[in-house]
Short mmCIF file of C-alpha atoms in Angstrom, two decimals:
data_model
loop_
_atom_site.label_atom_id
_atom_site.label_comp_id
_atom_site.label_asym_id
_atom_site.label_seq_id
_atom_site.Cartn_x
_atom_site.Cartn_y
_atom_site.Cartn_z
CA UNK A 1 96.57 82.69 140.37
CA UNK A 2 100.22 81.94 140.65
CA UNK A 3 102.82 83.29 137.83
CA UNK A 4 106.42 82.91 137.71
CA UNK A 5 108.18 84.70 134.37
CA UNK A 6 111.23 84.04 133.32
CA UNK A 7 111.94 87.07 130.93
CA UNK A 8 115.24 85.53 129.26
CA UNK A 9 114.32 82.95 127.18
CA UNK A 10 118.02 82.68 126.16
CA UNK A 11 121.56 83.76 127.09
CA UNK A 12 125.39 83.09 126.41
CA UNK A 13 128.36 84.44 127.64
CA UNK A 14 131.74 83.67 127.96
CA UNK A 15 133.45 81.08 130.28
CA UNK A 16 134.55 82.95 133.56
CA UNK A 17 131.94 85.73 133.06
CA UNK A 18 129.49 86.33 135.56
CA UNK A 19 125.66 86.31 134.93
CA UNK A 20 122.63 87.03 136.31
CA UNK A 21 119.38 85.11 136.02
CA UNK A 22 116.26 86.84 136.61
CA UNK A 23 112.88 85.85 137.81
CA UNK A 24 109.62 87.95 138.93
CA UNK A 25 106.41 85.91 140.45
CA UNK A 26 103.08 86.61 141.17
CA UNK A 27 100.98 85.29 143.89
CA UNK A 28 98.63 86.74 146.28
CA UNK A 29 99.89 84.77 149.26
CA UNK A 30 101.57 86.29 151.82
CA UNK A 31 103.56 83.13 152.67
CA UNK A 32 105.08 81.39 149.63
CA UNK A 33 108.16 79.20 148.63
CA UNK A 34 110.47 80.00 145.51
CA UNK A 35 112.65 77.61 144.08
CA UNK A 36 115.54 77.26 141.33
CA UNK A 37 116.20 74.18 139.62
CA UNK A 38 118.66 73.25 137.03
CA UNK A 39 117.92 70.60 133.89
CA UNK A 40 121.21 70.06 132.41
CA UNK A 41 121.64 68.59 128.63
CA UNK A 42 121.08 65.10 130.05
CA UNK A 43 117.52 66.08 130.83
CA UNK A 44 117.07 65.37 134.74
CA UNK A 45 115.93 68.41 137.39
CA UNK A 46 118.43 69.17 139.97
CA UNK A 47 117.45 71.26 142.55
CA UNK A 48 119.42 74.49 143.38
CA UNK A 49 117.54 75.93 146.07
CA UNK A 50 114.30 76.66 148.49
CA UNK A 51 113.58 80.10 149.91
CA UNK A 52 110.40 81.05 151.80
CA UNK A 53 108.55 84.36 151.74
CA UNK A 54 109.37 85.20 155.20
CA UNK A 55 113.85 84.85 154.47
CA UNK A 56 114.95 87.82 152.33
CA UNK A 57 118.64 87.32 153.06
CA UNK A 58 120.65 86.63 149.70
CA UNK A 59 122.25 83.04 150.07
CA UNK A 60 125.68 82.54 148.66
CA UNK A 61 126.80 78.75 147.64
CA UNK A 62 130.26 78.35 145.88
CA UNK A 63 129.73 79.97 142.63
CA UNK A 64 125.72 80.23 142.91
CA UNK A 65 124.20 83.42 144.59
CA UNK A 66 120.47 84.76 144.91
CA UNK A 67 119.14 87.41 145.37
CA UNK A 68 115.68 87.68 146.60
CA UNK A 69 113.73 91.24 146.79
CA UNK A 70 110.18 91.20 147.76
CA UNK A 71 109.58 94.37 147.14
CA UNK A 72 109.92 93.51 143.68
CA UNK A 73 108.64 90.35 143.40
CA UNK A 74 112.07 88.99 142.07
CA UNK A 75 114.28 85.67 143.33
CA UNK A 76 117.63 86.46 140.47
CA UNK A 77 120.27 83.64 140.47
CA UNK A 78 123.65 84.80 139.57
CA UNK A 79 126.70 82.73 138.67
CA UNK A 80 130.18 84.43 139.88
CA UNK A 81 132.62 82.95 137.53
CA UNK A 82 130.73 80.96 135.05
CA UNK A 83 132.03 77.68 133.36
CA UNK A 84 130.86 75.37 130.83
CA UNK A 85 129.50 72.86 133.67
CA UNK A 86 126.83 75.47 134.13
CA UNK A 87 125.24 75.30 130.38
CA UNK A 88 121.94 74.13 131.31
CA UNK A 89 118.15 75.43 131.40
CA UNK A 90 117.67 77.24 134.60
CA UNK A 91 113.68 77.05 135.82
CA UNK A 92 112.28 79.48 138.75
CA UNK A 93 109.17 78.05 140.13
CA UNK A 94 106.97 78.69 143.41
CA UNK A 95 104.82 77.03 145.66
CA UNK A 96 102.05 78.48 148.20
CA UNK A 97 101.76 77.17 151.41
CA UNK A 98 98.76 75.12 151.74
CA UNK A 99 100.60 72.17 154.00
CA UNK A 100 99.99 68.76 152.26
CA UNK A 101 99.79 70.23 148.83
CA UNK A 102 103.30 71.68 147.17
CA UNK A 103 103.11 71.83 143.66
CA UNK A 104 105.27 74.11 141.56
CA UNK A 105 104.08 76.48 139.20
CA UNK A 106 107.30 77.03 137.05
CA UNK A 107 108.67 79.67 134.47
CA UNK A 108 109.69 78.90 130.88
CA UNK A 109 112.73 78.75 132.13
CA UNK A 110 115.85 80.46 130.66
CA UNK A 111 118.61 78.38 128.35
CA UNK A 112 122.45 79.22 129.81
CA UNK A 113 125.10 78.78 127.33
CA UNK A 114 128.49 79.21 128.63
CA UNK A 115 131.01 79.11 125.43
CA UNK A 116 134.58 78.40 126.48
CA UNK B 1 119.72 56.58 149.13
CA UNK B 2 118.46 56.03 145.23
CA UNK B 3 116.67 58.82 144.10
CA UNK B 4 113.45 59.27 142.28
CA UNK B 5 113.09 56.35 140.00
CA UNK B 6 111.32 56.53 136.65
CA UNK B 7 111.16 54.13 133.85
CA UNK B 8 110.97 53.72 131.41
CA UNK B 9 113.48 56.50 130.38
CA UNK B 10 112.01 56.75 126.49
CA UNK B 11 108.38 54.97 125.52
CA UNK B 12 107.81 55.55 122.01
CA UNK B 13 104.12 54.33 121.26
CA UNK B 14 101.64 54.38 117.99
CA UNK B 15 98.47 56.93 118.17
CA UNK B 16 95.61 54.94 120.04
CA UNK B 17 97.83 52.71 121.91
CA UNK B 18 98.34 53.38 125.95
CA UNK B 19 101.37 54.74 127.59
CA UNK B 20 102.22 53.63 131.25
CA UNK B 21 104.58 55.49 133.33
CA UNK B 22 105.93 54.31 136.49
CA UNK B 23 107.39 56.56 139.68
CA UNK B 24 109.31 54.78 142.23
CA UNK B 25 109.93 58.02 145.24
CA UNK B 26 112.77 58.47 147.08
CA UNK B 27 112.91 55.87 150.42
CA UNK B 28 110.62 57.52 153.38
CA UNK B 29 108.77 60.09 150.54
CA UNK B 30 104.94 59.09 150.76
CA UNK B 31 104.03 62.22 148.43
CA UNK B 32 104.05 62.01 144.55
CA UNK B 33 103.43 64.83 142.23
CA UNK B 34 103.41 64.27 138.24
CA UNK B 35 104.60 67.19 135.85
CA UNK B 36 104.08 67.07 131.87
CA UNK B 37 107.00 69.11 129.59
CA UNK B 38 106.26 69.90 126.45
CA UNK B 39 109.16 70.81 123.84
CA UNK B 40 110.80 74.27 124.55
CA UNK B 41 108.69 74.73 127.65
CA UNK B 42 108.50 74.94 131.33
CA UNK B 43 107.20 72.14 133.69
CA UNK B 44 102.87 72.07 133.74
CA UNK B 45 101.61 70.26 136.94
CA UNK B 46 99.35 67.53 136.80
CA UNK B 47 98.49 65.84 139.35
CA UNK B 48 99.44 65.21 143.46
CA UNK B 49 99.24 62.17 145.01
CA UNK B 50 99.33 60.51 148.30
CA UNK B 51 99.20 56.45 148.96
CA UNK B 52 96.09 55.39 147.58
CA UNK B 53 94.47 58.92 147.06
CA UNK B 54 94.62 61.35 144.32
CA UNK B 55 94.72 65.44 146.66
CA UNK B 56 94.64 67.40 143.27
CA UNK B 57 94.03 66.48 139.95
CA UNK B 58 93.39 70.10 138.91
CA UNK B 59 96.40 69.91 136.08
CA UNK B 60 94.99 66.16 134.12
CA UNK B 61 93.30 66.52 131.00
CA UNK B 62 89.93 65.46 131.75
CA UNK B 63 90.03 62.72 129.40
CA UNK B 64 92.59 59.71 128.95
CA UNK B 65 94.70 60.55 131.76
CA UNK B 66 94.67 59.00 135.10
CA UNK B 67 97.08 58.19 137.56
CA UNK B 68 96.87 56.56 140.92
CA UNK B 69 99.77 55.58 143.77
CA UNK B 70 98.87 52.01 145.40
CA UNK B 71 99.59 51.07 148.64
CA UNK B 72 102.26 49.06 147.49
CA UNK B 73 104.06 49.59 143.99
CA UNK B 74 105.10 52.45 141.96
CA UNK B 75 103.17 55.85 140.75
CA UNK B 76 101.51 54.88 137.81
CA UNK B 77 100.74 58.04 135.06
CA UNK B 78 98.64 55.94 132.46
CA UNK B 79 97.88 57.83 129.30
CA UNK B 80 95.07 55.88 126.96
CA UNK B 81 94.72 56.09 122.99
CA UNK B 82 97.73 58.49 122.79
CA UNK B 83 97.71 61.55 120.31
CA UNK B 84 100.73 63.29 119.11
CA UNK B 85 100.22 66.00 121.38
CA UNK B 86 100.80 63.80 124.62
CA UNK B 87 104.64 63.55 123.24
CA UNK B 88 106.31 65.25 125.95
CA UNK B 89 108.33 64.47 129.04
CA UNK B 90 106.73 63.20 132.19
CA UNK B 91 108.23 64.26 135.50
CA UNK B 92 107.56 62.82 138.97
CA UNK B 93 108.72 64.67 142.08
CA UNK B 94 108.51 63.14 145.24
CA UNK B 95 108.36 65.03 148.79
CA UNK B 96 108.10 63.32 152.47
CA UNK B 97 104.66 64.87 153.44
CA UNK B 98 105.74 65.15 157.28
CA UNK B 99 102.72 67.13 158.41
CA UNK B 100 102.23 70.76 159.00
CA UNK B 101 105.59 71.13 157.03
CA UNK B 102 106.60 72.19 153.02
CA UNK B 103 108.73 70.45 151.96
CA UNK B 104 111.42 70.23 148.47
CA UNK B 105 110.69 68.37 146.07
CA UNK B 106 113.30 66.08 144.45
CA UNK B 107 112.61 64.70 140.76
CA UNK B 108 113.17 61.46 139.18
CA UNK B 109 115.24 61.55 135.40
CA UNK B 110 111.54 61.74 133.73
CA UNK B 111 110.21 59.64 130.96
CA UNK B 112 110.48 61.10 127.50
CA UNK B 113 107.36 59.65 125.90
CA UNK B 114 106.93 59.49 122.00
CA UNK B 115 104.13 59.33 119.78
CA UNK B 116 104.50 58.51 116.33
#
């Protein structure tokens, strides 16, 4: 069975400080996808990004940065330079690959609070 | 290109009356997944859908739930005789299900469903 924990249930810092998200799966599938997604006060998903099993670079985006190990079984998210845009609940999720079917198991998620 | 669609946004409802949730995909997306969220937790799959099949219904309570995704029309989630525990917010996620491919999944603004 699939597992995706999301250790921090909550976190603040302060604006302009950088901070790590962390997030450790389980699967037994050799080929997987792992995902973040944001859900901002307003309520909607927004999705961050899609890595598969087989791409262990780190991906950089503006701010946004991950940081996936397999040897670990971790996909982190880290925010260089954090501002108050970026209070929001963060969720990790993954997805096997069984072609037609891609649903997400998710984490609990972890609650960003950036405090100007 | 709209989005996800979902309405209604909020559906408040009585116990033992029936909830209907509707799931518009984004233009060219002919898969449709359902997700439940309860209060201070992580997305729960429920069910996957393609045009006028249900693929995996392995997340539905096995009674008073059912959904189904007509060949023309909207994703319909329809909850019957509602309970207090069903108050939660429904997601639908939408993917293009080109074959032999995984694909992201991009979520509508979910329905934040009510029972009083």
């Amino acid at each position: 069975a699939q597992k995706v924990t999301q250790a921090q249930t909550e976190i603040s810092v302060v604006e302009k400080e950088d901070v790590t998200l962390d997030c450790v799966y389980e699967t037994r599938d050799t080929t997987y996808y792992l995902f973040w997604y944001k859900q901002p006060p307003s309520g909607e998903l927004v999705f961050l990004i899609r890595r598969n099993s087989f791409d262990e670079q780190n991906e950089i985006s503006g701010r946004y940065s991950w940081n996936f190990q397999k040897s670990t079984s971790s996909f982190n998210f880290t925010i260089t330079a954090s501002q108050v845009v970026d209070s929001a609940v963060y969720f990790c999720a993954l997805s096997d690959v069984n072609f037609g079917n891609e649903k997400l198991t998710f984490g609990t998620g972890t609650r960003l609070t950036i405090i100007p | 290109n709209a989005g996800v669609m979902q309405n209604p946004r909020h559906l408040v409802r009585r116990r033992g009356q029936e909830a209907r949730l509707r799931c518009s995909p984004m233009k060219g997306h002919s898969h449709v997944y359902w997700y439940r969220q309860l209060p201070e937790e992580g997305l729960k799959f429920m069910v996957y859908l393609q045009k006028e099949n249900i693929i995996d219904e392995s997340g539905m309570p096995k009674e008073r739930f059912s959904a189904e995704f007509p060949k023309e029309g909207p994703s319909i989630l329809r909850i019957q005789q509602v309970v207090r525990g069903d108050s939660a917010a429904y997601f639908c996620a939408s993917s293009p299900g080109l074959a032999g491919s995984q694909e992201t999944q991009y979520f509508g603004p979910g329905t934040r469903l009510l029972v009083l």
